[in-house]
């Protein structure tokens, strides 16, 4: 931030304003303030008996002064907020100074010293205006029970929800269609994958890829796979047991399950055990349930 | 001593009230079986047995026991070393590799071999000589203890080892072993008296790996660890006298489940299957309760064990207090289709516990009683469990089966009586095997035998009422249980054996009714009744004129005389009439009750009292008859072909409440493709109250009708709208509802309808596109996620439906089938099949039903020319290691391929598998399928039919299958199907052109030369051209004679031994053995069977006479020539007969020939008499020949003696 090239005295200015003459009001404001501080430092130096000072030292001292004053301000503000006020009072300043190790009692004497120099007030520059945030619509006024000193409501767009959802597919036919084709696709992809990666048999001598059959592999204990229900079936059974299949005459009213990828999905990963949530059909029973979330909940 | 023993072996005497007379000169009272080492790796067993016997004759010095494939190390009797001979003639039935390749010869030799070791004839493979030191002891009839050390190495039958080749100890691998076999097969795994009639108490000890469990009969007394703690010994004790044939064993790392309802019942299954076991057996206690209640008798044994094992020989095998089941019967609660089947198996085995295990039989000819009673009470259980509809449906099914089988093969005889001296001929001469022994019986015959047995029991019940029937059973059981508790009076134990006469006596005592005619008709005689019925209504007399004809001349039929119930449904109600069927009365007048004028609005009363409204517009205005049923209660074993108008069948279908009647009318309606039939069937289909099986068969009938009506059919394809209404969503009719199989009736219907629909054909004889799309949609939208039950059977049937929709490909000049010219419909089908088959690899279905259906469908596609015919895929699925259902389906396809493509290579592959496959059931099944779908038959020209194949098959049945009775009989069946009874036509022509038929006393062309001759009785004329080409062969050929004579002289050592031995045993009159007596004539082992010929005698004596005159020095041969009626004219085309005639004589005593002849063909007596002198003429010659060559049946005995000390002296 400090600019070594800044000229002593009134010419000191930051990099930002350095080369180009800034027309930015905020910059002007900062420049003016800093110039004032430099004048103050210079006069203090003169008062202390210096005849000249290197530009760098002046800059450093200016920085220190600025920091000191800023710290007083910051600290005072904290004290004031600590006591639930918004405007610092004198006592805040005093406490701050005390806290900073400054002997307040010496202040009046110092202010009235004889050899003090009087500096002209800095030229009035406009407070920089914070650019107005984009506003959308009218800010809501406070409702009567909220004291007026409370901050205003933020812009409406930050809190007002604008529900924009797509109509969920609730047409039975489409759902069934979708479920069926989804499952078929997954099964097809899966079996093709298995066929591609393993040995296959073919019904046609000239073509081995159109109807690839996964090669038959004998088992060591064939009856186990043949008799034991697969894990998937077991789960399904437990599930249907718990939600005892009731007499449904019209399936249209059934809660439909949309997750058709379940079974195949499991296979793609690893054993169903490690993915207990996968084969769970996710119900669309209540409309606002996010499929993902409910699947998660069911699974755990 | 048991009084029975004083006069031993009198087996063929009619068993009177005196009880059982043992064929053995001793009584077995107790046997110890100890197996102290079982090696799964080497598949070997080491152990000993100890039999406690009491001689019943003073000079007993030879003891015969049964033992097959066991290696016997040492025999001691009362601690003295005893000499023994081990000789098993069934190992190789015919030796001296003669050129004989005809089945007649084999069957006789085989029956003789089996007889030679038949325990029921007092014979056995193992003959032990009582040491001379003990003779005195024996003369005092004191106890003998026979101790035999034996081992068994890699048994091929009797014990089956299942050892999966995975890592780990035997227990971890799930290795197990169990006993198995067909009928009495215990001799395969330890020496014993392998008869159902020799009862004794048992002590069974098995030392096995500590991780294994040994399950056997009786109570588990204790299990003791060996001192190194690595093995355990299971001690079982069976105090109820039991036949050795009912002893069983299963050893494996079983999971054990004590039945939660009955603590004395324990279930065993292989590792990991416990949950299935729990579910499967959860029903068993109800079966127990049912049987105990109807029999008013407690289950006889103190415990019951069920063991479920892999690679089962049969699905259900019942042994004393233990049943061995196939593990594939286990199922989870999600499986619908298997549940009733498994329950039926459980119930069946339990019924056999009472009758079959606890109560045993005296001889093979009493088997029908046991099978009959157990089958009958099993039927009662069916009725109670599945309902009357199911029961009646089952009875009808069984009846149809037996009728079809008997008509096909010529009859099933329940109670064969043998060797009553006079009756020399084989009672089952129409068959290609002997029915004298269970072990010579074709498996199919035996299945049908059981079926007939229980049906006959039901007939008896019809006659004497169920109450009496159950009383009889109760009486048998209580007698037996009293006897069984007599620990020290072993002669009482024969009360536990049932005999035909005892059973009949019991019936007459209890019921006071005479059922002799019934028994004579159905039990002592084979055949079923074939009725043809038609009627006319006489309006003037208001009488129904019913005509009932019978066919009793075709094979497998018999004449029925007696009462026959006829039910007539008239407008005023249903009326039963009992007609007397008599010899000559065909017409029966039945008065009608109703006038034909009908009252409008009046309800019509049905048989069951129900009154219904009917739309009577369809019926004949003049007649009050709605429908007529002949023998509605199925109280005759019959087939009825009845003619009535189509509207009558339709009324019967709609309104008759009996499922059998509905079934019959559905069958009849196939012949009436009219809109009215269509409507009746659709109505039935929709009727919820209607029995589901009727509805299912209505589906198929509807498909047939629709196809016949294809040009006039209106509306959507049959059943489509019905299916849509029943099973599809209301809003979108092309989508099936998500599966919910809670209602089994609709489940079965839902499964069946698409299968039937796929049979529909349009005018181009293609499956309508609409139907195919419909089925594809069903598959696509199938959704089982909310279903409580598995849909694997449903999906499998959908694939079956796809397969049904396939029609032959349009082939352009036989182009090679490639992917490019694949029909687009077939492409869709193939896509589904591919996906299903592949998904099965990832998510296998229960019992792999889907794979099975896919394989079948692929074969259908191949057969119809859509996909290149190739067995490679099936062969890979047929390998060992696939689930057995898959293997069988694949093998079926290979068998079919072999037939269609006449592939020698595949046939060899199959034959190789028959010999080498590790699973006995699969071996049996291949033979069975080859027999059912043979690559060629005896009258067919086929490149496959060659000498090598004949030799191969001959070897297979002669010696290759000696370890498995069922397999050997299966091989015999196949040989018969392929080559017939006579010499296979593909063999190089034999020496002789003509043969003499001893029995028929006629000469005929050597059947070898006329392969077709065997074909059918009807084929009277033989294609002359086939003769013409053969004339050249009929040159003299005398070598054969010499050859045969050499055979005669080399009497085989074993045979000599047997006959020798038989003589020795004969000391007291031994009726059972009498036929073997003439050892001097060297025909000791020649069986009683006379030829299998029952051809009707023909007018050919002239020829035979001529022949006889010419034939000095000809050999006489007997060939079966069923009705070879070559006309004299034709015969004279080949005036050949100077050549020495073939070949081998049959033992039929020549002196009896003429009687015999007459007996056989009494219808033709008159004709015969005319030619009697000619016969005599031949007789002379006959007997001459007899002397010269008394023994052409080269010895049936073979096998080797392991040690033959001192016996041959």
Coordinates of N, CA and C in Angstrom, one line a residue, chain A residues 102-113 116:
Chain A
X102 N -2.7 4.6 26.9 CA -2.5 6.0 26.7 C -2.9 6.7 28.0
X103 N -2.1 7.6 28.5 CA -2.6 8.4 29.7 C -3.5 9.5 29.3
X104 N -4.7 9.3 29.6 CA -5.7 10.3 29.1 C -5.5 11.6 29.8
X105 N -5.1 11.6 30.9 CA -5.0 12.8 31.7 C -4.0 13.8 31.0
X106 N -3.0 13.3 30.3 CA -2.1 14.2 29.7 C -2.7 14.9 28.5
X107 N -3.8 14.4 28.0 CA -4.3 14.8 26.7 C -4.7 16.3 26.7
X108 N -5.4 16.8 27.8 CA -5.8 18.2 27.7 C -4.6 19.1 27.7
X109 N -3.6 18.8 28.5 CA -2.4 19.6 28.6 C -1.7 19.6 27.2
X110 N -1.6 18.4 26.6 CA -1.0 18.4 25.3 C -1.7 19.2 24.3
X111 N -3.0 19.2 24.4 CA -3.8 19.9 23.4 C -3.7 21.4 23.5
X112 N -3.3 21.8 24.8 CA -3.2 23.2 25.0 C -1.8 23.7 24.9
X113 N -0.9 22.9 24.5 CA 0.6 23.3 24.5 C 0.7 24.5 23.6
X116 N 2.0 24.6 19.6 CA 1.3 23.7 18.7 C 1.0 24.5 17.4

